[in-house]
Short mmCIF file of C-alpha atoms in Angstrom, two decimals:
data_model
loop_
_atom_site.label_atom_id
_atom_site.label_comp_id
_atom_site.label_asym_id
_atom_site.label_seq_id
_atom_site.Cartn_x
_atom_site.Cartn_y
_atom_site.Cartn_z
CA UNK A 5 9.63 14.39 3.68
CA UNK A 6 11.98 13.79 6.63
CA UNK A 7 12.95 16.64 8.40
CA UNK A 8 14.61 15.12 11.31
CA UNK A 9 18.11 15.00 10.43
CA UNK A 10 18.06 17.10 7.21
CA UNK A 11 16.64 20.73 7.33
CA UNK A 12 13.83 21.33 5.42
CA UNK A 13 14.03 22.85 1.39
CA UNK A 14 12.16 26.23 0.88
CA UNK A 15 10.35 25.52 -1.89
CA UNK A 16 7.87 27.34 -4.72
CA UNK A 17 4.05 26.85 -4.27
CA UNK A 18 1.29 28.59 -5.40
CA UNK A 19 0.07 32.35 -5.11
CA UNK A 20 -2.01 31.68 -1.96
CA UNK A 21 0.73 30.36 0.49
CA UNK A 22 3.00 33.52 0.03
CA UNK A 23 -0.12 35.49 0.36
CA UNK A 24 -0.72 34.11 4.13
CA UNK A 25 3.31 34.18 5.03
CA UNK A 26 3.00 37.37 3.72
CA UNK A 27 -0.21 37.96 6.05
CA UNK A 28 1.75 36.67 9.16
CA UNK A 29 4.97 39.15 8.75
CA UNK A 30 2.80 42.16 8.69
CA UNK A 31 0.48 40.82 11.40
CA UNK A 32 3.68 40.04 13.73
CA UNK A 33 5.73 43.73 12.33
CA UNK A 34 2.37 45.23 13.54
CA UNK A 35 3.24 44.26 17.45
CA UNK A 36 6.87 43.84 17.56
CA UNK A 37 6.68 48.10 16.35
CA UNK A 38 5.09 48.46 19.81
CA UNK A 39 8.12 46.18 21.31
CA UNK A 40 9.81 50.21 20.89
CA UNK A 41 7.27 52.78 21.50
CA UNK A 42 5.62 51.21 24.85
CA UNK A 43 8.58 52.16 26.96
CA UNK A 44 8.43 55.38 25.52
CA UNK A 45 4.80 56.13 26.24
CA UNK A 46 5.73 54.74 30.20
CA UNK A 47 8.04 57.37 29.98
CA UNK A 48 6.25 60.25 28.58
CA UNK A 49 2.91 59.75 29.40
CA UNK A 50 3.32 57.54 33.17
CA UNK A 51 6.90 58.22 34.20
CA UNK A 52 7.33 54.42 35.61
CA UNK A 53 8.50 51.29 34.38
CA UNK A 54 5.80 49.58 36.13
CA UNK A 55 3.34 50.07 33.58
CA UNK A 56 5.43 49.59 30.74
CA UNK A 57 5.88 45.71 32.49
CA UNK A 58 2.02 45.28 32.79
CA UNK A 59 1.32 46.29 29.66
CA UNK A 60 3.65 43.33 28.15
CA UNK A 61 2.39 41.24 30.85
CA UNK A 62 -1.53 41.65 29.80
CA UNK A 63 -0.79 41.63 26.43
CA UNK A 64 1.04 37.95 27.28
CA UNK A 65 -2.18 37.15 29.05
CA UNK A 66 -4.27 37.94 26.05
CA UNK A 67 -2.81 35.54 23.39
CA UNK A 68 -4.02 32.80 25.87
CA UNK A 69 -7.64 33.96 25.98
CA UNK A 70 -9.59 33.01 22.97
CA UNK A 71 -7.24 30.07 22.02
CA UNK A 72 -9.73 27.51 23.78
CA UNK A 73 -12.50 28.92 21.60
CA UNK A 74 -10.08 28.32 18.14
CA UNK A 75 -11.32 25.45 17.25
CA UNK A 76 -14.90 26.12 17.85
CA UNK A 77 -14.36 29.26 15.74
CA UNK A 78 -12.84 27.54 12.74
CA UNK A 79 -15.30 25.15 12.32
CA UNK A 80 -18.58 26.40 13.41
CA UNK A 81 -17.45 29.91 11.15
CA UNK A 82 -15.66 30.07 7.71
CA UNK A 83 -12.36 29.96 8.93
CA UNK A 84 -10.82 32.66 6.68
CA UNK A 85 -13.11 35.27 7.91
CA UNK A 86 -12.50 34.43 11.65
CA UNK A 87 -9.22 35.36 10.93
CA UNK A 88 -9.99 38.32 8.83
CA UNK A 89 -12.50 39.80 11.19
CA UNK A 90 -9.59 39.74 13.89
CA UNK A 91 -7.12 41.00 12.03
CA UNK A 92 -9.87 44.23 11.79
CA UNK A 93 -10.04 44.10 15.26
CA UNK A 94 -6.66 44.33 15.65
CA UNK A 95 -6.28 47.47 13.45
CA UNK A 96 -9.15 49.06 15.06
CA UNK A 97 -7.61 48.65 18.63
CA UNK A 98 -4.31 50.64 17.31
CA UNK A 99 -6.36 53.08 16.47
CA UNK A 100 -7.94 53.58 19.16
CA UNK A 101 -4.73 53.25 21.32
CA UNK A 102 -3.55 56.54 19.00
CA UNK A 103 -6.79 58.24 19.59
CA UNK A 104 -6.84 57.89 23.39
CA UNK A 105 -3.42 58.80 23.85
CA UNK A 106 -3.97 61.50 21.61
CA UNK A 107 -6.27 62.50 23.71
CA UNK A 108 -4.36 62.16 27.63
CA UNK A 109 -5.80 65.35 28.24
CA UNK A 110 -9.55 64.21 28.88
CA UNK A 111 -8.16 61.23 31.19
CA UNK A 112 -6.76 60.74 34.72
CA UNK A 113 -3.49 58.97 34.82
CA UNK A 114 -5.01 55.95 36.38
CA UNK A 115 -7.70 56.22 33.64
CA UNK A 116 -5.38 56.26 31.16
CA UNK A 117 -3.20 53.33 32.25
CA UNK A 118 -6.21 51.13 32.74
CA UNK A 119 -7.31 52.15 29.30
CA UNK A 120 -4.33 50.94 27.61
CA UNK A 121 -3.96 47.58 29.51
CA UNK A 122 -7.66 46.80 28.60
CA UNK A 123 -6.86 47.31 25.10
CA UNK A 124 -3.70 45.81 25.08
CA UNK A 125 -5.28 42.58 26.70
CA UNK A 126 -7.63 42.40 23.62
CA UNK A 127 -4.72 43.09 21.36
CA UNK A 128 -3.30 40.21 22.88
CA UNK A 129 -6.51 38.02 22.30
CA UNK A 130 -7.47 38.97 19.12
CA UNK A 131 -3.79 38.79 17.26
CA UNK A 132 -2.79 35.48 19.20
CA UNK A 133 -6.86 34.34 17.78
CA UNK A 134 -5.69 35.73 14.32
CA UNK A 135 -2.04 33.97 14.48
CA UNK A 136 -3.35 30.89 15.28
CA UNK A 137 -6.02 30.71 12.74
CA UNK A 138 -3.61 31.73 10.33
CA UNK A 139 -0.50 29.22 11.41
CA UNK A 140 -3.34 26.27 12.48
CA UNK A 141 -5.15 26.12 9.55
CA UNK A 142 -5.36 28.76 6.96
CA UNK A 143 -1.49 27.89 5.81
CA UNK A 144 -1.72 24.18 6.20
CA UNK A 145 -4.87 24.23 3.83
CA UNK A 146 -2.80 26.33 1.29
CA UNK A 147 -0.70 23.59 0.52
CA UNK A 148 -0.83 19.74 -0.52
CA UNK A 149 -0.29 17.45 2.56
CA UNK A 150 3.14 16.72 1.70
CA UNK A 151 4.65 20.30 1.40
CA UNK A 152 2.60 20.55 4.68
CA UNK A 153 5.68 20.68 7.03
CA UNK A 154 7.53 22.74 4.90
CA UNK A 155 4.87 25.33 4.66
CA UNK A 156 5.24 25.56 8.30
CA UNK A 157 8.68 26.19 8.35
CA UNK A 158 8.64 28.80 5.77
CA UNK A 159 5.71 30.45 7.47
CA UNK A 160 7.36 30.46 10.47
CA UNK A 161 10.55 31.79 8.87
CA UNK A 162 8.95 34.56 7.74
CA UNK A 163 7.24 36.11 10.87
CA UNK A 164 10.57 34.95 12.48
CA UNK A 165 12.10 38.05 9.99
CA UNK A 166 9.44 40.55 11.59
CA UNK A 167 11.17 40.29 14.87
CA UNK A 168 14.03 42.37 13.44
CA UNK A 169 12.15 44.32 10.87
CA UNK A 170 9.12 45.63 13.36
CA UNK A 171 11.48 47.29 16.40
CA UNK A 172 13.52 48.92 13.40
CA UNK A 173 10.31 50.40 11.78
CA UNK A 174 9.21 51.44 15.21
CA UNK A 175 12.58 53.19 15.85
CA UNK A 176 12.40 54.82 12.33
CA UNK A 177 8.70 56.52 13.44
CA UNK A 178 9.67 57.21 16.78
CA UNK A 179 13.13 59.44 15.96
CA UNK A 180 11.91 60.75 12.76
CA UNK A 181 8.12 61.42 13.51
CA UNK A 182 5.70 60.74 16.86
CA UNK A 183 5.50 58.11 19.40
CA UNK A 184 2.05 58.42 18.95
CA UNK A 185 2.78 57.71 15.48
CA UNK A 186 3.69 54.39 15.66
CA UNK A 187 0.00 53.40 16.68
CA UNK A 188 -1.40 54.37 12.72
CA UNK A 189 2.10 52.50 11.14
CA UNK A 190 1.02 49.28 13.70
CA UNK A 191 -2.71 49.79 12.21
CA UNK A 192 -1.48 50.22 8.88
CA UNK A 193 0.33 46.89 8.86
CA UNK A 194 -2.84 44.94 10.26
CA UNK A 195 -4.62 46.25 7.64
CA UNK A 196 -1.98 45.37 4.57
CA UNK A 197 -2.25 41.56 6.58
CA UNK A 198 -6.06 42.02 5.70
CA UNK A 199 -5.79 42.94 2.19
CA UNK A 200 -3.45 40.04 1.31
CA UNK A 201 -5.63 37.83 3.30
CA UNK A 202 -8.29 39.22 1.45
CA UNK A 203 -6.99 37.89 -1.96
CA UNK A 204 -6.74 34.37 -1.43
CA UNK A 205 -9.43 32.20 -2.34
CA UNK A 206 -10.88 29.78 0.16
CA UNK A 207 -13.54 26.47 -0.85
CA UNK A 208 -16.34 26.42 1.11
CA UNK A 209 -16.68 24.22 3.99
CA UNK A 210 -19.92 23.48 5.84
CA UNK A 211 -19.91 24.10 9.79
CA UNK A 212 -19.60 21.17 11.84
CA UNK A 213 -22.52 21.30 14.36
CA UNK A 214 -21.34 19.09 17.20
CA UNK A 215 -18.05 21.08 17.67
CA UNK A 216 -17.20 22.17 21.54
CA UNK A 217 -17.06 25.17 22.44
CA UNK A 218 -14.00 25.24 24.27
CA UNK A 219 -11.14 22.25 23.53
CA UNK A 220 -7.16 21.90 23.44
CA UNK A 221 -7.76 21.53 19.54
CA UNK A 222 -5.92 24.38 16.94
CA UNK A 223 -4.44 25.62 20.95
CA UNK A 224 -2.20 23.51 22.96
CA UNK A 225 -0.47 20.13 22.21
CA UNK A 226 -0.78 18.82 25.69
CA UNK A 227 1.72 15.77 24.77
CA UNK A 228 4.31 18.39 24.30
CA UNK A 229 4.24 20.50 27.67
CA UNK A 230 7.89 19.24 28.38
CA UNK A 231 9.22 20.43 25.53
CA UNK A 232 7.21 23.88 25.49
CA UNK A 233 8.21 24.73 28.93
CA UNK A 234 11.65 23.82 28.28
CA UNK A 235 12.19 26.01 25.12
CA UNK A 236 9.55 28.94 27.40
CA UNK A 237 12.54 29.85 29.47
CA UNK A 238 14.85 30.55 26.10
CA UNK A 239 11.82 32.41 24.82
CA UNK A 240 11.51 34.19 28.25
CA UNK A 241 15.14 35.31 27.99
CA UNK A 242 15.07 36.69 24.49
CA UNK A 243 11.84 38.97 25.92
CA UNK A 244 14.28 39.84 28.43
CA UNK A 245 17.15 40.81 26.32
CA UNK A 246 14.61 43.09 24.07
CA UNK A 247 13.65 44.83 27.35
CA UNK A 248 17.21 46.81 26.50
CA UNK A 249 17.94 49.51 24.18
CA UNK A 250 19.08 48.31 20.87
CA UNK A 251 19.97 50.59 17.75
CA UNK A 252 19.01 49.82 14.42
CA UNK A 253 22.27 47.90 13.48
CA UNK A 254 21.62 45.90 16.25
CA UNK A 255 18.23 44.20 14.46
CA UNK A 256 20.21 44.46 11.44
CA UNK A 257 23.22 42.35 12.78
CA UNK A 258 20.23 40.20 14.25
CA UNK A 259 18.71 39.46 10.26
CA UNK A 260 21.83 38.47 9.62
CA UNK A 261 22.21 35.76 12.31
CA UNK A 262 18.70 34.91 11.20
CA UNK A 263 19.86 34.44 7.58
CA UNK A 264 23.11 32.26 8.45
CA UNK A 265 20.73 30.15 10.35
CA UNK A 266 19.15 29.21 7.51
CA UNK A 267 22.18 28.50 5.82
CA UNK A 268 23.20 26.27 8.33
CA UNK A 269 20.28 24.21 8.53
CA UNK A 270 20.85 23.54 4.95
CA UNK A 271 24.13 23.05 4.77
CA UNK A 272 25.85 22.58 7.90
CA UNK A 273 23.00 20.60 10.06
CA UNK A 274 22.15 18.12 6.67
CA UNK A 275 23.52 15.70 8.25
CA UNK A 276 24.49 16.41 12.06
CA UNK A 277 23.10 14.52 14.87
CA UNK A 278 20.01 15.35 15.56
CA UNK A 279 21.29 17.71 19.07
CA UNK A 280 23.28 18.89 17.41
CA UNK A 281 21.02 22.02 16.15
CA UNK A 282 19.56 22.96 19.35
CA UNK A 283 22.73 22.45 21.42
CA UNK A 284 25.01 24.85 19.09
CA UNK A 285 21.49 27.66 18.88
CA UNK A 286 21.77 27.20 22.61
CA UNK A 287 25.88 27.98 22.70
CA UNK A 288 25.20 31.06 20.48
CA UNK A 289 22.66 32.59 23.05
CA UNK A 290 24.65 31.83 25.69
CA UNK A 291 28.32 33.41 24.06
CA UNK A 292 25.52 36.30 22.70
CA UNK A 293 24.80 37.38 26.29
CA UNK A 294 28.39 36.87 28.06
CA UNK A 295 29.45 39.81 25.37
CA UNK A 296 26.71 41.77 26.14
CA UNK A 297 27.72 41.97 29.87
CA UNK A 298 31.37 41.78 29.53
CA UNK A 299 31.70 43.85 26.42
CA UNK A 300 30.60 47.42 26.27
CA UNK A 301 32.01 48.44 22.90
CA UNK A 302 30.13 48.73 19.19
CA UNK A 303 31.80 46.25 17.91
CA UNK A 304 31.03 43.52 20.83
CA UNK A 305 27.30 44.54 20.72
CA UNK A 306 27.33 43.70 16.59
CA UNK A 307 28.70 40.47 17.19
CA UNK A 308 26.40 39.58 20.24
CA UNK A 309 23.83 40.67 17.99
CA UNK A 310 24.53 38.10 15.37
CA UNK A 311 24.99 35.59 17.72
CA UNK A 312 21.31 35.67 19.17
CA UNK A 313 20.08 36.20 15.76
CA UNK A 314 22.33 32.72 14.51
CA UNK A 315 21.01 31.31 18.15
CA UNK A 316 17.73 31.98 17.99
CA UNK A 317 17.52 30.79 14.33
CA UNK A 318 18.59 27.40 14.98
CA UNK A 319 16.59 26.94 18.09
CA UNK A 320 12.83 28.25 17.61
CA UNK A 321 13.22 26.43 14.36
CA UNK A 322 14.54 22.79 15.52
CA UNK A 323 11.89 23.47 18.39
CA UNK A 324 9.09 23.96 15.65
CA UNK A 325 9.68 20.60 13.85
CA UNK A 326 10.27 18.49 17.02
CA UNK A 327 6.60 20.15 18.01
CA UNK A 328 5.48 19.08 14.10
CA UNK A 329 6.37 15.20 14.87
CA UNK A 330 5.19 14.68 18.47
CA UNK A 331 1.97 15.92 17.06
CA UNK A 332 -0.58 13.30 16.34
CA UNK A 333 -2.95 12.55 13.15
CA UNK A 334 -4.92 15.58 12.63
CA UNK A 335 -2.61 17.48 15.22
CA UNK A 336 -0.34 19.74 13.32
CA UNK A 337 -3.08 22.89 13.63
CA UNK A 338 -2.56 22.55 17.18
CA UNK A 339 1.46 21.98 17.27
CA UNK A 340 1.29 25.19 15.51
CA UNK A 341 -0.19 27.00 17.72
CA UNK A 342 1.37 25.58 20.73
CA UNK A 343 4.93 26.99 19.16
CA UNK A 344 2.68 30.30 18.78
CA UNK A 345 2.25 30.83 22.27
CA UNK A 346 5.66 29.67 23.17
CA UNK A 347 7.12 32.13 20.83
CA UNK A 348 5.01 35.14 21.79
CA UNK A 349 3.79 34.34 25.31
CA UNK A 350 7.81 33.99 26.10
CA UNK A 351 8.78 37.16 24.98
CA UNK A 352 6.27 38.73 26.58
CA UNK A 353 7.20 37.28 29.97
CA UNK A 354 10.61 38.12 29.37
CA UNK A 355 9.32 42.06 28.79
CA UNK A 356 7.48 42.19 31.70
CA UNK A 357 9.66 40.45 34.05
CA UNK A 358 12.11 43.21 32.70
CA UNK A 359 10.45 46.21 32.74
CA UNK A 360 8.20 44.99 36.20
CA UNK A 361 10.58 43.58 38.65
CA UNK A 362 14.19 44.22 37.06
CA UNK A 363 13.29 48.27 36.02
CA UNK A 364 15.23 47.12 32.57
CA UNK A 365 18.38 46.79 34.70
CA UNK A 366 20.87 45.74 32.18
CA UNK A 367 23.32 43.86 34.67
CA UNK A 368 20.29 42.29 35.82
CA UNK A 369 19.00 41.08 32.77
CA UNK A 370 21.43 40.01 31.90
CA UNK A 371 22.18 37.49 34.55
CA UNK A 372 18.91 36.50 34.80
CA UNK A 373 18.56 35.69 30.91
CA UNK A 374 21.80 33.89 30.76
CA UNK A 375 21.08 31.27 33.99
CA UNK A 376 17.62 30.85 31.98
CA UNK A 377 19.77 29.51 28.96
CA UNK A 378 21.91 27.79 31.08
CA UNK A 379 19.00 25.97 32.66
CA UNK A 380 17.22 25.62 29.21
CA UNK A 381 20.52 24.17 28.18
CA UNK A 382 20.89 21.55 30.64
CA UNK A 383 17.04 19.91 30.93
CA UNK A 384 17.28 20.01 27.35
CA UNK A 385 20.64 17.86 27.08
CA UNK A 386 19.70 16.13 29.98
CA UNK A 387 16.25 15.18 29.90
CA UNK A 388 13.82 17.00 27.03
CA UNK A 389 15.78 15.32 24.04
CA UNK A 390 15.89 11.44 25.32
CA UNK A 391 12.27 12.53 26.38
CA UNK A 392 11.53 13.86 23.00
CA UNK A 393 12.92 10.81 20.91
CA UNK A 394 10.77 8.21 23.00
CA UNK A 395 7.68 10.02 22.27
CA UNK A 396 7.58 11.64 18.81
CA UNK A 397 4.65 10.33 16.34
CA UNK A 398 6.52 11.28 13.22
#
């Protein structure tokens, strides 16, 4: 299937695929609900923005940790219950993130701010381990080799949904119940992830003895640095514009976009040039942001937030195919997980950088997320797509 002029086609397969998209929404809802309530608990329980910014910032840290050992992992280990048994660790950490903060009382504030970054370093580790099991192997094996790519795309699609649908359940909890609260609806998630993961049936497959411990394999698709550090400071610019205060239409506005982007790869980028995709995503940022800081009222925000959404869209998923065909035989695990951590490890930047350095300024993140855009904008035109077209295996 060619999928570098013509967007892919969603298609139908089997029970087990859905079952592990269906494992990567909740998995991803799970953190983006804490994308709401962290700033809250900075504000009730540490009365700074500073720790609100570290917090995203060791989380970011975290989905780098264990990616070395991925590889190792999958094949000295069945590979579905690597991904299973972080998944529980993931759960369990939420929990005890509600029980600890449950319990300020019996902590000093400094105790209590190093006990969250610990644990949300090892949330960081153990979802980016369970994500990249999941996107590196677990969905690719679901499917025949030629609905390979596709799988991908849908997969992708699908935790690309959870970045609207997580702050919105977060915001639901947190004005209608506890902040606290939000930690059980996080572990709650993780643990509907597991049960679908659960369900699906994996063959055997004997351990490979001679695997190394540590290795770029089912991590990082060195070949494509270029184009991850270009797309990294789009990525970082979305984390900064979900640094501000959004309502509930907002992420509702921002499905939308999400939705006409995938119209538009159908139907309106069938046949573009092959720019053409990234170039317009970038444009839509770009316009997204100049209403946000010129444009105060309702109105201007809804259409700003459709914009990103349509922006976004287009860009994270032209950026996940190009990754798809400069990958080499026996590479597409790892191009997966490279777009992973771009995805993740941006935002995450962009939230700390925010929250850290900026105090959530809104002028100021604004500015600063629109020159990243800009700059995105221009290496790609410039120099990442010629780049791209002279190297890509596919």
């Amino acid at each position: 299937m060619d999928t570098q002029n013509s967007p892919i086609h969603i298609g139908l397969w089997h029970r087990s695929f859905w079952m592990l998209a269906l494992v990567g929404l909740f998995l991803t809802m799970s953190v983006y609900v804490q994308m709401v309530s962290i700033p809250y608990l900075g504000k009730t329980y540490f009365a700074s923005s500073d720790i609100v910014g570290l917090a995203f910032g060791t989380y970011g840290i975290g989905l780098f940790a264990l990616g070395a050992f991925c590889s190792y992992l999958v094949k000295s280990r069945c590979r579905h219950l690597v991904c299973k048994e972080a998944i529980l660790v993931v759960a369990a950490l939420y929990v005890l993130m509600w029980l600890m903060f449950k319990n300020a009382g019996l902590f000093s504030q400094g105790g209590l701010a190093v006990g969250m970054l610990a644990m949300r370093f090892l949330l960081g580790a153990f979802f980016g381990l369970a994500e990249m099991v999941l996107a590196s192997t677990l969905v690719i094996d679901s499917c025949e080799s030629f609905y390979r790519t596709e799988a991908n795309y849908s997969a992708a699609w699908l935790r690309r949904f959870a970045l609207s649908l997580g702050p919105v359940v977060g915001m639901l909890v947190v004005f209608k119940f506890n902040i606290l609260d939000t930690f059980l609806v996080s572990a709650v998630l993780a643990v509907l992830a597991f049960v679908f993961l659960s369900v699906v049936h994996f063959s055997f497959r004997a351990p490979e003895e001679d695997a190394h411990v540590m290795s770029f394999d089912r991590f990082f698709l060195s070949h494509g640095a270029m184009l991850f550090f270009n797309f990294l400071l789009t990525t970082i610019a979305v984390g900064l514009l979900f640094s501000l205060s959004h309502s509930e239409t907002f992420y509702a506005l921002l499905m939308g976009g999400f939705l006409v982007a995938l119209l538009a790869e159908k139907f309106a980028f069938a046949n573009a040039d092959l720019k053409s995709e990234n170039i317009s995503g970038f444009l839509c940022i770009g316009a997204s942001i100049l209403i946000m800081y010129l444009r105060h009222g309702l109105t201007h925000l809804w259409i700003s937030a459709f914009l990103l959404g349509l922006g976004v869209g287009l860009v994270s998923s032209r950026t996940l195919l190009f990754l798809i065909k400069l990958s080499r035989h026996c590479e597409r695990g790892t191009s997966q997980s490279t777009f992973f951590l771009l995805w993740e490890g941006g935002l995450a930047v962009g939230l700390f950088v925010s929250f850290y350095f900026l105090q959530a300024s809104r002028e100021q993140v604004l500015l600063l997320a629109l020159c990243l855009v800009v700059l995105s904008l221009i290496i790609y035109n410039f120099f990442t797509h010629s780049w791209y077209v002279r190297n890509k295996n596919r």
